[in-house]
Amino acid sequence: MEANECFIASVGKDWHKISNCNVHMNVKRRLQRTVIRGQEGDDLLDEGSESAEYTISGNMSLNEYKEILVIFRSGQPWFHDPFEERQMKALFLSISYDSATGAFEFVLMEDAEQDEIMS
C-alpha cells in the first residue's frame, strides 16, 4: 500500500481505493488521576487507549465522492489502517466535500472490540 492511498469498504463489498489522500491519526490514552493531598505528585492509573480517530483528506472527483457517499449511507464500513497495516470496523463521524475544488474530509473512528480496547 502506498503512503498516499486509503482503502474503505462497505460490509461484504469490494475495497474502494482513495488515491492521493492524507491520513491523520489521533489516539489518546485513558487515565485515572488521583491527586494526593498533603504529598507531592499524583497517582496515575493507565486505563488503556481510546479508539483511534482518522481524518482522511485530499481531492477527488464528484463521481468518486458519490461512491464514498454510498458507503457512508450504507452503514458501518471497514477501513484499512495504513499505519498498523490492519483492517477494522469503523464509524463515520463526519463527511464533507466541496464540489468547486474537489476537496474532501472524512473523519472515521475505530470500532474496537472490548478485548482490543482493554489491552
Backbone atoms as SQL, in Angstrom:
CREATE TABLE atoms (id INTEGER PRIMARY KEY, chain TEXT, resi INTEGER, resn TEXT, atom TEXT, x REAL, y REAL, z REAL);
INSERT INTO atoms VALUES
  (1, 'A', 1, 'MET', 'N', 0.837, -1.178, 0.000),
  (2, 'A', 1, 'MET', 'CA', 0.000, 0.000, 0.000),
  (3, 'A', 1, 'MET', 'C', 0.881, 1.240, 0.000),
  (4, 'A', 2, 'GLU', 'N', 0.572, 2.180, -0.864),
  (5, 'A', 2, 'GLU', 'CA', 1.311, 3.436, -0.944),
  (6, 'A', 2, 'GLU', 'C', 0.936, 4.338, 0.230),
  (7, 'A', 3, 'ALA', 'N', 1.820, 5.253, 0.573),
  (8, 'A', 3, 'ALA', 'CA', 1.596, 6.147, 1.706),
  (9, 'A', 3, 'ALA', 'C', 0.420, 7.099, 1.466),
  (10, 'A', 4, 'ASN', 'N', 0.094, 7.359, 0.207),
  (11, 'A', 4, 'ASN', 'CA', -0.985, 8.297, -0.086),
  (12, 'A', 4, 'ASN', 'C', -2.235, 7.593, -0.609),
  (13, 'A', 5, 'GLU', 'N', -2.450, 6.335, -0.212),
  (14, 'A', 5, 'GLU', 'CA', -3.640, 5.591, -0.594),
  (15, 'A', 5, 'GLU', 'C', -4.425, 5.201, 0.654),
  (16, 'A', 6, 'CYS', 'N', -5.755, 5.244, 0.535),
  (17, 'A', 6, 'CYS', 'CA', -6.644, 4.832, 1.608),
  (18, 'A', 6, 'CYS', 'C', -7.610, 3.797, 1.040),
  (19, 'A', 7, 'PHE', 'N', -8.025, 2.873, 1.876),
  (20, 'A', 7, 'PHE', 'CA', -8.966, 1.847, 1.452),
  (21, 'A', 7, 'PHE', 'C', -10.127, 1.790, 2.429),
  (22, 'A', 8, 'ILE', 'N', -11.349, 1.777, 1.876),
  (23, 'A', 8, 'ILE', 'CA', -12.563, 1.726, 2.672),
  (24, 'A', 8, 'ILE', 'C', -13.559, 0.840, 1.932),
  (25, 'A', 9, 'ALA', 'N', -14.411, 0.141, 2.682),
  (26, 'A', 9, 'ALA', 'CA', -15.380, -0.758, 2.058),
  (27, 'A', 9, 'ALA', 'C', -16.626, -0.859, 2.916),
  (28, 'A', 10, 'SER', 'N', -17.756, -1.116, 2.255),
  (29, 'A', 10, 'SER', 'CA', -18.976, -1.484, 2.964),
  (30, 'A', 10, 'SER', 'C', -18.881, -2.954, 3.322),
  (31, 'A', 11, 'VAL', 'N', -19.655, -3.384, 4.302),
  (32, 'A', 11, 'VAL', 'CA', -19.662, -4.787, 4.698),
  (33, 'A', 11, 'VAL', 'C', -20.052, -5.648, 3.498),
  (34, 'A', 12, 'GLY', 'N', -19.217, -6.620, 3.208),
  (35, 'A', 12, 'GLY', 'CA', -19.498, -7.551, 2.118),
  (36, 'A', 12, 'GLY', 'C', -19.211, -7.023, 0.724),
  (37, 'A', 13, 'LYS', 'N', -18.635, -5.851, 0.606),
  (38, 'A', 13, 'LYS', 'CA', -18.344, -5.247, -0.701),
  (39, 'A', 13, 'LYS', 'C', -16.849, -5.187, -0.936),
  (40, 'A', 14, 'ASP', 'N', -16.457, -4.904, -2.175),
  (41, 'A', 14, 'ASP', 'CA', -15.044, -4.755, -2.526),
  (42, 'A', 14, 'ASP', 'C', -14.488, -3.470, -1.922),
  (43, 'A', 15, 'TRP', 'N', -13.178, -3.469, -1.732),
  (44, 'A', 15, 'TRP', 'CA', -12.494, -2.298, -1.197),
  (45, 'A', 15, 'TRP', 'C', -12.470, -1.186, -2.227),
  (46, 'A', 16, 'HIS', 'N', -12.702, 0.039, -1.779),
  (47, 'A', 16, 'HIS', 'CA', -12.612, 1.226, -2.637),
  (48, 'A', 16, 'HIS', 'C', -11.304, 1.939, -2.295),
  (49, 'A', 17, 'LYS', 'N', -10.470, 2.143, -3.296),
  (50, 'A', 17, 'LYS', 'CA', -9.196, 2.834, -3.089),
  (51, 'A', 17, 'LYS', 'C', -9.376, 4.332, -3.310),
  (52, 'A', 18, 'ILE', 'N', -8.916, 5.118, -2.352),
  (53, 'A', 18, 'ILE', 'CA', -8.894, 6.574, -2.485),
  (54, 'A', 18, 'ILE', 'C', -7.439, 6.962, -2.707),
  (55, 'A', 19, 'SER', 'N', -7.141, 7.457, -3.885),
  (56, 'A', 19, 'SER', 'CA', -5.762, 7.851, -4.210),
  (57, 'A', 19, 'SER', 'C', -5.503, 9.284, -3.769),
  (58, 'A', 20, 'ASN', 'N', -4.238, 9.614, -3.607),
  (59, 'A', 20, 'ASN', 'CA', -3.806, 10.966, -3.259),
  (60, 'A', 20, 'ASN', 'C', -4.527, 11.510, -2.028),
  (61, 'A', 21, 'CYS', 'N', -4.550, 10.713, -0.979),
  (62, 'A', 21, 'CYS', 'CA', -5.201, 11.165, 0.246),
  (63, 'A', 21, 'CYS', 'C', -4.161, 11.333, 1.351),
  (64, 'A', 22, 'ASN', 'N', -4.515, 12.104, 2.335),
  (65, 'A', 22, 'ASN', 'CA', -3.687, 12.283, 3.522),
  (66, 'A', 22, 'ASN', 'C', -4.454, 11.673, 4.689),
  (67, 'A', 23, 'VAL', 'N', -3.783, 10.881, 5.504),
  (68, 'A', 23, 'VAL', 'CA', -4.418, 10.280, 6.672),
  (69, 'A', 23, 'VAL', 'C', -3.748, 10.816, 7.923),
  (70, 'A', 24, 'HIS', 'N', -4.556, 11.386, 8.795),
  (71, 'A', 24, 'HIS', 'CA', -4.076, 11.863, 10.093),
  (72, 'A', 24, 'HIS', 'C', -4.737, 10.991, 11.154),
  (73, 'A', 25, 'MET', 'N', -3.925, 10.369, 12.003),
  (74, 'A', 25, 'MET', 'CA', -4.446, 9.501, 13.064),
  (75, 'A', 25, 'MET', 'C', -4.261, 10.184, 14.406),
  (76, 'A', 26, 'ASN', 'N', -5.293, 10.107, 15.249),
  (77, 'A', 26, 'ASN', 'CA', -5.227, 10.673, 16.582),
  (78, 'A', 26, 'ASN', 'C', -5.764, 9.629, 17.557),
  (79, 'A', 27, 'VAL', 'N', -4.955, 9.258, 18.534),
  (80, 'A', 27, 'VAL', 'CA', -5.401, 8.315, 19.567),
  (81, 'A', 27, 'VAL', 'C', -4.839, 8.790, 20.905),
  (82, 'A', 28, 'LYS', 'N', -5.643, 8.671, 21.934),
  (83, 'A', 28, 'LYS', 'CA', -5.239, 9.129, 23.266),
  (84, 'A', 28, 'LYS', 'C', -5.340, 7.978, 24.256),
  (85, 'A', 29, 'ARG', 'N', -4.633, 8.120, 25.365),
  (86, 'A', 29, 'ARG', 'CA', -4.703, 7.157, 26.455),
  (87, 'A', 29, 'ARG', 'C', -5.797, 7.595, 27.427),
  (88, 'A', 30, 'ARG', 'N', -6.495, 6.634, 27.997),
  (89, 'A', 30, 'ARG', 'CA', -7.432, 6.913, 29.088),
  (90, 'A', 30, 'ARG', 'C', -6.650, 6.761, 30.380),
  (91, 'A', 31, 'LEU', 'N', -6.880, 7.654, 31.299),
  (92, 'A', 31, 'LEU', 'CA', -6.200, 7.522, 32.584),
  (93, 'A', 31, 'LEU', 'C', -7.105, 7.965, 33.709),
  (94, 'A', 32, 'GLN', 'N', -6.799, 7.454, 34.865),
  (95, 'A', 32, 'GLN', 'CA', -7.478, 7.869, 36.085),
  (96, 'A', 32, 'GLN', 'C', -6.443, 8.617, 36.907),
  (97, 'A', 33, 'ARG', 'N', -6.794, 9.807, 37.347),
  (98, 'A', 33, 'ARG', 'CA', -5.845, 10.636, 38.087),
  (99, 'A', 33, 'ARG', 'C', -6.401, 10.918, 39.475),
  (100, 'A', 34, 'THR', 'N', -5.617, 10.597, 40.464),
  (101, 'A', 34, 'THR', 'CA', -5.974, 10.891, 41.842),
  (102, 'A', 34, 'THR', 'C', -4.926, 11.847, 42.391),
  (103, 'A', 35, 'VAL', 'N', -5.373, 13.018, 42.807),
  (104, 'A', 35, 'VAL', 'CA', -4.462, 13.991, 43.418),
  (105, 'A', 35, 'VAL', 'C', -4.312, 13.609, 44.880),
  (106, 'A', 36, 'ILE', 'N', -3.068, 13.437, 45.289),
  (107, 'A', 36, 'ILE', 'CA', -2.778, 13.038, 46.659),
  (108, 'A', 36, 'ILE', 'C', -2.547, 14.293, 47.489),
  (109, 'A', 37, 'ARG', 'N', -3.431, 14.567, 48.407),
  (110, 'A', 37, 'ARG', 'CA', -3.340, 15.763, 49.242),
  (111, 'A', 37, 'ARG', 'C', -2.274, 15.570, 50.320),
  (112, 'A', 38, 'GLY', 'N', -1.503, 16.608, 50.553),
  (113, 'A', 38, 'GLY', 'CA', -0.508, 16.565, 51.605),
  (114, 'A', 38, 'GLY', 'C', 0.782, 15.880, 51.194),
  (115, 'A', 39, 'GLN', 'N', 0.826, 15.374, 49.990),
  (116, 'A', 39, 'GLN', 'CA', 2.042, 14.752, 49.477),
  (117, 'A', 39, 'GLN', 'C', 2.294, 15.329, 48.090),
  (118, 'A', 40, 'GLU', 'N', 3.478, 15.112, 47.600),
  (119, 'A', 40, 'GLU', 'CA', 3.772, 15.602, 46.259),
  (120, 'A', 40, 'GLU', 'C', 3.299, 14.604, 45.222),
  (121, 'A', 41, 'GLY', 'N', 2.817, 15.110, 44.108),
  (122, 'A', 41, 'GLY', 'CA', 2.522, 14.269, 42.957),
  (123, 'A', 41, 'GLY', 'C', 1.099, 13.780, 42.866),
  (124, 'A', 42, 'ASP', 'N', 0.891, 13.003, 41.848),
  (125, 'A', 42, 'ASP', 'CA', -0.405, 12.424, 41.536),
  (126, 'A', 42, 'ASP', 'C', -0.265, 10.906, 41.521),
  (127, 'A', 43, 'ASP', 'N', -1.396, 10.252, 41.657),
  (128, 'A', 43, 'ASP', 'CA', -1.455, 8.809, 41.466),
  (129, 'A', 43, 'ASP', 'C', -2.162, 8.587, 40.139),
  (130, 'A', 44, 'LEU', 'N', -1.419, 8.155, 39.105),
  (131, 'A', 44, 'LEU', 'CA', -1.979, 7.959, 37.773),
  (132, 'A', 44, 'LEU', 'C', -2.142, 6.476, 37.492),
  (133, 'A', 45, 'LEU', 'N', -3.282, 6.121, 36.915),
  (134, 'A', 45, 'LEU', 'CA', -3.563, 4.750, 36.521),
  (135, 'A', 45, 'LEU', 'C', -3.882, 4.743, 35.037),
  (136, 'A', 46, 'ASP', 'N', -3.080, 4.030, 34.248),
  (137, 'A', 46, 'ASP', 'CA', -3.287, 3.918, 32.804),
  (138, 'A', 46, 'ASP', 'C', -4.412, 2.923, 32.545),
  (139, 'A', 47, 'GLU', 'N', -5.484, 3.371, 31.902),
  (140, 'A', 47, 'GLU', 'CA', -6.642, 2.524, 31.631),
  (141, 'A', 47, 'GLU', 'C', -6.721, 2.089, 30.169),
  (142, 'A', 48, 'GLY', 'N', -5.628, 2.222, 29.440),
  (143, 'A', 48, 'GLY', 'CA', -5.627, 1.791, 28.039),
  (144, 'A', 48, 'GLY', 'C', -5.869, 2.940, 27.094),
  (145, 'A', 49, 'SER', 'N', -6.048, 2.604, 25.819),
  (146, 'A', 49, 'SER', 'CA', -6.199, 3.652, 24.809),
  (147, 'A', 49, 'SER', 'C', -7.638, 3.761, 24.329),
  (148, 'A', 50, 'GLU', 'N', -7.979, 4.950, 23.907),
  (149, 'A', 50, 'GLU', 'CA', -9.273, 5.207, 23.278),
  (150, 'A', 50, 'GLU', 'C', -9.252, 4.652, 21.861),
  (151, 'A', 51, 'SER', 'N', -10.397, 4.611, 21.227),
  (152, 'A', 51, 'SER', 'CA', -10.453, 4.239, 19.819),
  (153, 'A', 51, 'SER', 'C', -9.756, 5.317, 18.998),
  (154, 'A', 52, 'ALA', 'N', -9.012, 4.889, 17.996),
  (155, 'A', 52, 'ALA', 'CA', -8.301, 5.839, 17.141),
  (156, 'A', 52, 'ALA', 'C', -9.295, 6.591, 16.256),
  (157, 'A', 53, 'GLU', 'N', -8.962, 7.845, 15.983),
  (158, 'A', 53, 'GLU', 'CA', -9.759, 8.676, 15.087),
  (159, 'A', 53, 'GLU', 'C', -8.899, 9.009, 13.872),
  (160, 'A', 54, 'TYR', 'N', -9.437, 8.807, 12.677),
  (161, 'A', 54, 'TYR', 'CA', -8.712, 9.014, 11.426),
  (162, 'A', 54, 'TYR', 'C', -9.390, 10.127, 10.638),
  (163, 'A', 55, 'THR', 'N', -8.607, 11.134, 10.257),
  (164, 'A', 55, 'THR', 'CA', -9.092, 12.191, 9.373),
  (165, 'A', 55, 'THR', 'C', -8.427, 11.970, 8.023),
  (166, 'A', 56, 'ILE', 'N', -9.250, 11.732, 7.004),
  (167, 'A', 56, 'ILE', 'CA', -8.776, 11.457, 5.656),
  (168, 'A', 56, 'ILE', 'C', -9.144, 12.662, 4.799),
  (169, 'A', 57, 'SER', 'N', -8.153, 13.252, 4.139),
  (170, 'A', 57, 'SER', 'CA', -8.420, 14.451, 3.349),
  (171, 'A', 57, 'SER', 'C', -7.668, 14.393, 2.027),
  (172, 'A', 58, 'GLY', 'N', -8.094, 15.232, 1.110),
  (173, 'A', 58, 'GLY', 'CA', -7.466, 15.304, -0.200),
  (174, 'A', 58, 'GLY', 'C', -8.445, 15.882, -1.202),
  (175, 'A', 59, 'ASN', 'N', -8.267, 15.500, -2.461),
  (176, 'A', 59, 'ASN', 'CA', -9.154, 15.932, -3.543),
  (177, 'A', 59, 'ASN', 'C', -9.612, 14.720, -4.321),
  (178, 'A', 60, 'MET', 'N', -10.858, 14.752, -4.776),
  (179, 'A', 60, 'MET', 'CA', -11.396, 13.667, -5.600),
  (180, 'A', 60, 'MET', 'C', -12.512, 14.214, -6.489),
  (181, 'A', 61, 'SER', 'N', -12.824, 13.458, -7.505),
  (182, 'A', 61, 'SER', 'CA', -13.891, 13.854, -8.421),
  (183, 'A', 61, 'SER', 'C', -15.252, 13.684, -7.746),
  (184, 'A', 62, 'LEU', 'N', -16.268, 14.330, -8.299),
  (185, 'A', 62, 'LEU', 'CA', -17.616, 14.224, -7.767),
  (186, 'A', 62, 'LEU', 'C', -18.119, 12.785, -7.879),
  (187, 'A', 63, 'ASN', 'N', -17.805, 12.093, -8.975),
  (188, 'A', 63, 'ASN', 'CA', -18.240, 10.698, -9.130),
  (189, 'A', 63, 'ASN', 'C', -17.631, 9.798, -8.056),
  (190, 'A', 64, 'GLU', 'N', -16.348, 10.007, -7.744),
  (191, 'A', 64, 'GLU', 'CA', -15.722, 9.207, -6.695),
  (192, 'A', 64, 'GLU', 'C', -16.340, 9.522, -5.336),
  (193, 'A', 65, 'TYR', 'N', -16.623, 10.819, -5.087),
  (194, 'A', 65, 'TYR', 'CA', -17.267, 11.193, -3.833),
  (195, 'A', 65, 'TYR', 'C', -18.621, 10.507, -3.693),
  (196, 'A', 66, 'LYS', 'N', -19.370, 10.421, -4.788),
  (197, 'A', 66, 'LYS', 'CA', -20.674, 9.760, -4.750),
  (198, 'A', 66, 'LYS', 'C', -20.532, 8.284, -4.370),
  (199, 'A', 67, 'GLU', 'N', -19.439, 7.639, -4.792),
  (200, 'A', 67, 'GLU', 'CA', -19.198, 6.249, -4.407),
  (201, 'A', 67, 'GLU', 'C', -18.938, 6.139, -2.904),
  (202, 'A', 68, 'ILE', 'N', -18.173, 7.095, -2.358),
  (203, 'A', 68, 'ILE', 'CA', -17.909, 7.109, -0.915),
  (204, 'A', 68, 'ILE', 'C', -19.192, 7.414, -0.149),
  (205, 'A', 69, 'LEU', 'N', -20.019, 8.287, -0.693),
  (206, 'A', 69, 'LEU', 'CA', -21.289, 8.637, -0.059),
  (207, 'A', 69, 'LEU', 'C', -22.191, 7.405, 0.055),
  (208, 'A', 70, 'VAL', 'N', -22.155, 6.517, -0.928),
  (209, 'A', 70, 'VAL', 'CA', -22.910, 5.258, -0.852),
  (210, 'A', 70, 'VAL', 'C', -22.414, 4.424, 0.318),
  (211, 'A', 71, 'ILE', 'N', -21.087, 4.355, 0.497),
  (212, 'A', 71, 'ILE', 'CA', -20.515, 3.622, 1.634),
  (213, 'A', 71, 'ILE', 'C', -20.950, 4.283, 2.945),
  (214, 'A', 72, 'PHE', 'N', -20.908, 5.602, 2.998),
  (215, 'A', 72, 'PHE', 'CA', -21.317, 6.359, 4.183),
  (216, 'A', 72, 'PHE', 'C', -22.776, 6.055, 4.553),
  (217, 'A', 73, 'ARG', 'N', -23.639, 6.025, 3.565),
  (218, 'A', 73, 'ARG', 'CA', -25.074, 5.821, 3.801),
  (219, 'A', 73, 'ARG', 'C', -25.443, 4.354, 4.050),
  (220, 'A', 74, 'SER', 'N', -24.569, 3.429, 3.664),
  (221, 'A', 74, 'SER', 'CA', -24.922, 2.004, 3.750),
  (222, 'A', 74, 'SER', 'C', -24.653, 1.378, 5.113),
  (223, 'A', 75, 'GLY', 'N', -24.136, 2.116, 6.040),
  (224, 'A', 75, 'GLY', 'CA', -23.906, 1.562, 7.369),
  (225, 'A', 75, 'GLY', 'C', -22.446, 1.558, 7.742),
  (226, 'A', 76, 'GLN', 'N', -22.095, 0.639, 8.608),
  (227, 'A', 76, 'GLN', 'CA', -20.754, 0.608, 9.169),
  (228, 'A', 76, 'GLN', 'C', -19.734, 0.084, 8.159),
  (229, 'A', 77, 'PRO', 'N', -18.730, 0.903, 7.830),
  (230, 'A', 77, 'PRO', 'CA', -17.718, 0.477, 6.863),
  (231, 'A', 77, 'PRO', 'C', -16.533, -0.235, 7.516),
  (232, 'A', 78, 'TRP', 'N', -15.664, -0.732, 6.680),
  (233, 'A', 78, 'TRP', 'CA', -14.360, -1.254, 7.079),
  (234, 'A', 78, 'TRP', 'C', -13.318, -0.287, 6.566),
  (235, 'A', 79, 'PHE', 'N', -12.242, -0.109, 7.325),
  (236, 'A', 79, 'PHE', 'CA', -11.171, 0.812, 6.964),
  (237, 'A', 79, 'PHE', 'C', -9.843, 0.091, 7.124),
  (238, 'A', 80, 'HIS', 'N', -8.929, 0.348, 6.194),
  (239, 'A', 80, 'HIS', 'CA', -7.591, -0.225, 6.289),
  (240, 'A', 80, 'HIS', 'C', -6.674, 0.821, 6.918),
  (241, 'A', 81, 'ASP', 'N', -6.186, 0.529, 8.120),
  (242, 'A', 81, 'ASP', 'CA', -5.288, 1.430, 8.837),
  (243, 'A', 81, 'ASP', 'C', -3.916, 1.384, 8.159),
  (244, 'A', 82, 'PRO', 'N', -3.481, 2.493, 7.548),
  (245, 'A', 82, 'PRO', 'CA', -2.199, 2.481, 6.839),
  (246, 'A', 82, 'PRO', 'C', -0.980, 2.482, 7.769),
  (247, 'A', 83, 'PHE', 'N', -1.173, 2.788, 9.038),
  (248, 'A', 83, 'PHE', 'CA', -0.058, 2.870, 9.979),
  (249, 'A', 83, 'PHE', 'C', 0.254, 1.513, 10.609),
  (250, 'A', 84, 'GLU', 'N', -0.798, 0.766, 10.943),
  (251, 'A', 84, 'GLU', 'CA', -0.606, -0.528, 11.582),
  (252, 'A', 84, 'GLU', 'C', -0.894, -1.688, 10.625),
  (253, 'A', 85, 'GLU', 'N', -1.218, -1.362, 9.368),
  (254, 'A', 85, 'GLU', 'CA', -1.485, -2.374, 8.340),
  (255, 'A', 85, 'GLU', 'C', -2.494, -3.411, 8.818),
  (256, 'A', 86, 'ARG', 'N', -3.673, -2.910, 9.237),
  (257, 'A', 86, 'ARG', 'CA', -4.733, -3.818, 9.667),
  (258, 'A', 86, 'ARG', 'C', -6.078, -3.293, 9.195),
  (259, 'A', 87, 'GLN', 'N', -7.028, -4.198, 9.095),
  (260, 'A', 87, 'GLN', 'CA', -8.379, -3.836, 8.693),
  (261, 'A', 87, 'GLN', 'C', -9.264, -3.825, 9.924),
  (262, 'A', 88, 'MET', 'N', -10.175, -2.848, 9.988),
  (263, 'A', 88, 'MET', 'CA', -11.024, -2.704, 11.170),
  (264, 'A', 88, 'MET', 'C', -12.389, -2.173, 10.796),
  (265, 'A', 89, 'LYS', 'N', -13.371, -2.476, 11.645),
  (266, 'A', 89, 'LYS', 'CA', -14.661, -1.824, 11.517),
  (267, 'A', 89, 'LYS', 'C', -14.474, -0.384, 11.974),
  (268, 'A', 90, 'ALA', 'N', -15.203, 0.508, 11.353),
  (269, 'A', 90, 'ALA', 'CA', -15.093, 1.925, 11.696),
  (270, 'A', 90, 'ALA', 'C', -16.478, 2.565, 11.664),
  (271, 'A', 91, 'LEU', 'N', -16.543, 3.777, 12.149),
  (272, 'A', 91, 'LEU', 'CA', -17.759, 4.585, 12.097),
  (273, 'A', 91, 'LEU', 'C', -17.413, 5.917, 11.458),
  (274, 'A', 92, 'PHE', 'N', -18.256, 6.386, 10.552),
  (275, 'A', 92, 'PHE', 'CA', -18.091, 7.730, 10.012),
  (276, 'A', 92, 'PHE', 'C', -18.577, 8.713, 11.069),
  (277, 'A', 93, 'LEU', 'N', -17.715, 9.626, 11.498),
  (278, 'A', 93, 'LEU', 'CA', -18.140, 10.707, 12.382),
  (279, 'A', 93, 'LEU', 'C', -18.635, 11.887, 11.566),
  (280, 'A', 94, 'SER', 'N', -17.968, 12.142, 10.424),
  (281, 'A', 94, 'SER', 'CA', -18.400, 13.225, 9.541),
  (282, 'A', 94, 'SER', 'C', -17.832, 13.006, 8.148),
  (283, 'A', 95, 'ILE', 'N', -18.458, 13.658, 7.195),
  (284, 'A', 95, 'ILE', 'CA', -18.042, 13.587, 5.799),
  (285, 'A', 95, 'ILE', 'C', -18.339, 14.949, 5.179),
  (286, 'A', 96, 'SER', 'N', -17.368, 15.505, 4.452),
  (287, 'A', 96, 'SER', 'CA', -17.612, 16.791, 3.790),
  (288, 'A', 96, 'SER', 'C', -16.920, 16.795, 2.430),
  (289, 'A', 97, 'TYR', 'N', -17.506, 17.554, 1.508),
  (290, 'A', 97, 'TYR', 'CA', -16.991, 17.627, 0.144),
  (291, 'A', 97, 'TYR', 'C', -17.302, 19.001, -0.430),
  (292, 'A', 98, 'ASP', 'N', -16.331, 19.600, -1.112),
  (293, 'A', 98, 'ASP', 'CA', -16.502, 20.886, -1.784),
  (294, 'A', 98, 'ASP', 'C', -16.495, 20.638, -3.284),
  (295, 'A', 99, 'SER', 'N', -17.650, 20.768, -3.928),
  (296, 'A', 99, 'SER', 'CA', -17.751, 20.452, -5.356),
  (297, 'A', 99, 'SER', 'C', -16.978, 21.433, -6.238),
  (298, 'A', 100, 'ALA', 'N', -16.703, 22.635, -5.738),
  (299, 'A', 100, 'ALA', 'CA', -15.963, 23.616, -6.533),
  (300, 'A', 100, 'ALA', 'C', -14.481, 23.244, -6.660),
  (301, 'A', 101, 'THR', 'N', -13.922, 22.673, -5.589),
  (302, 'A', 101, 'THR', 'CA', -12.485, 22.360, -5.593),
  (303, 'A', 101, 'THR', 'C', -12.187, 20.862, -5.600),
  (304, 'A', 102, 'GLY', 'N', -13.164, 20.040, -5.231),
  (305, 'A', 102, 'GLY', 'CA', -12.944, 18.604, -5.106),
  (306, 'A', 102, 'GLY', 'C', -12.340, 18.213, -3.772),
  (307, 'A', 103, 'ALA', 'N', -12.182, 19.181, -2.872),
  (308, 'A', 103, 'ALA', 'CA', -11.600, 18.898, -1.554),
  (309, 'A', 103, 'ALA', 'C', -12.588, 18.102, -0.702),
  (310, 'A', 104, 'PHE', 'N', -12.060, 17.090, -0.021),
  (311, 'A', 104, 'PHE', 'CA', -12.907, 16.289, 0.854),
  (312, 'A', 104, 'PHE', 'C', -12.224, 16.094, 2.199),
  (313, 'A', 105, 'GLU', 'N', -13.048, 15.758, 3.199),
  (314, 'A', 105, 'GLU', 'CA', -12.540, 15.364, 4.508),
  (315, 'A', 105, 'GLU', 'C', -13.523, 14.373, 5.107),
  (316, 'A', 106, 'PHE', 'N', -13.013, 13.203, 5.458),
  (317, 'A', 106, 'PHE', 'CA', -13.800, 12.167, 6.112),
  (318, 'A', 106, 'PHE', 'C', -13.171, 11.911, 7.472),
  (319, 'A', 107, 'VAL', 'N', -13.985, 11.847, 8.498),
  (320, 'A', 107, 'VAL', 'CA', -13.492, 11.523, 9.826),
  (321, 'A', 107, 'VAL', 'C', -14.116, 10.191, 10.227),
  (322, 'A', 108, 'LEU', 'N', -13.248, 9.218, 10.505),
  (323, 'A', 108, 'LEU', 'CA', -13.691, 7.887, 10.913),
  (324, 'A', 108, 'LEU', 'C', -13.152, 7.572, 12.298),
  (325, 'A', 109, 'MET', 'N', -13.906, 6.784, 13.042),
  (326, 'A', 109, 'MET', 'CA', -13.448, 6.329, 14.354),
  (327, 'A', 109, 'MET', 'C', -13.407, 4.809, 14.348),
  (328, 'A', 110, 'GLU', 'N', -12.322, 4.277, 14.886),
  (329, 'A', 110, 'GLU', 'CA', -12.146, 2.835, 15.019),
  (330, 'A', 110, 'GLU', 'C', -13.239, 2.266, 15.918),
  (331, 'A', 111, 'ASP', 'N', -13.832, 1.166, 15.490),
  (332, 'A', 111, 'ASP', 'CA', -14.821, 0.463, 16.299),
  (333, 'A', 111, 'ASP', 'C', -14.126, -0.755, 16.894),
  (334, 'A', 112, 'ALA', 'N', -13.408, -0.546, 17.995),
  (335, 'A', 112, 'ALA', 'CA', -12.601, -1.606, 18.602),
  (336, 'A', 112, 'ALA', 'C', -13.481, -2.524, 19.429),
  (337, 'A', 113, 'GLU', 'N', -13.142, -3.790, 19.392),
  (338, 'A', 113, 'GLU', 'CA', -13.809, -4.761, 20.251),
  (339, 'A', 113, 'GLU', 'C', -13.371, -4.519, 21.681),
  (340, 'A', 114, 'GLN', 'N', -14.175, -4.898, 22.647),
  (341, 'A', 114, 'GLN', 'CA', -13.886, -4.630, 24.055),
  (342, 'A', 114, 'GLN', 'C', -12.523, -5.191, 24.474),
  (343, 'A', 115, 'ASP', 'N', -12.186, -6.427, 24.035),
  (344, 'A', 115, 'ASP', 'CA', -10.905, -7.004, 24.445),
  (345, 'A', 115, 'ASP', 'C', -9.730, -6.278, 23.809),
  (346, 'A', 116, 'GLU', 'N', -9.941, -5.678, 22.622),
  (347, 'A', 116, 'GLU', 'CA', -8.887, -4.878, 21.999),
  (348, 'A', 116, 'GLU', 'C', -8.677, -3.581, 22.758),
  (349, 'A', 117, 'ILE', 'N', -9.745, -2.964, 23.231),
  (350, 'A', 117, 'ILE', 'CA', -9.654, -1.700, 23.956),
  (351, 'A', 117, 'ILE', 'C', -8.948, -1.907, 25.299),
  (352, 'A', 118, 'MET', 'N', -9.207, -3.022, 25.951),
  (353, 'A', 118, 'MET', 'CA', -8.669, -3.270, 27.280),
  (354, 'A', 118, 'MET', 'C', -7.163, -3.556, 27.255),
  (355, 'A', 119, 'SER', 'N', -6.596, -3.911, 26.103),
  (356, 'A', 119, 'SER', 'CA', -5.179, -4.276, 26.078),
  (357, 'A', 119, 'SER', 'C', -4.265, -3.103, 26.266);
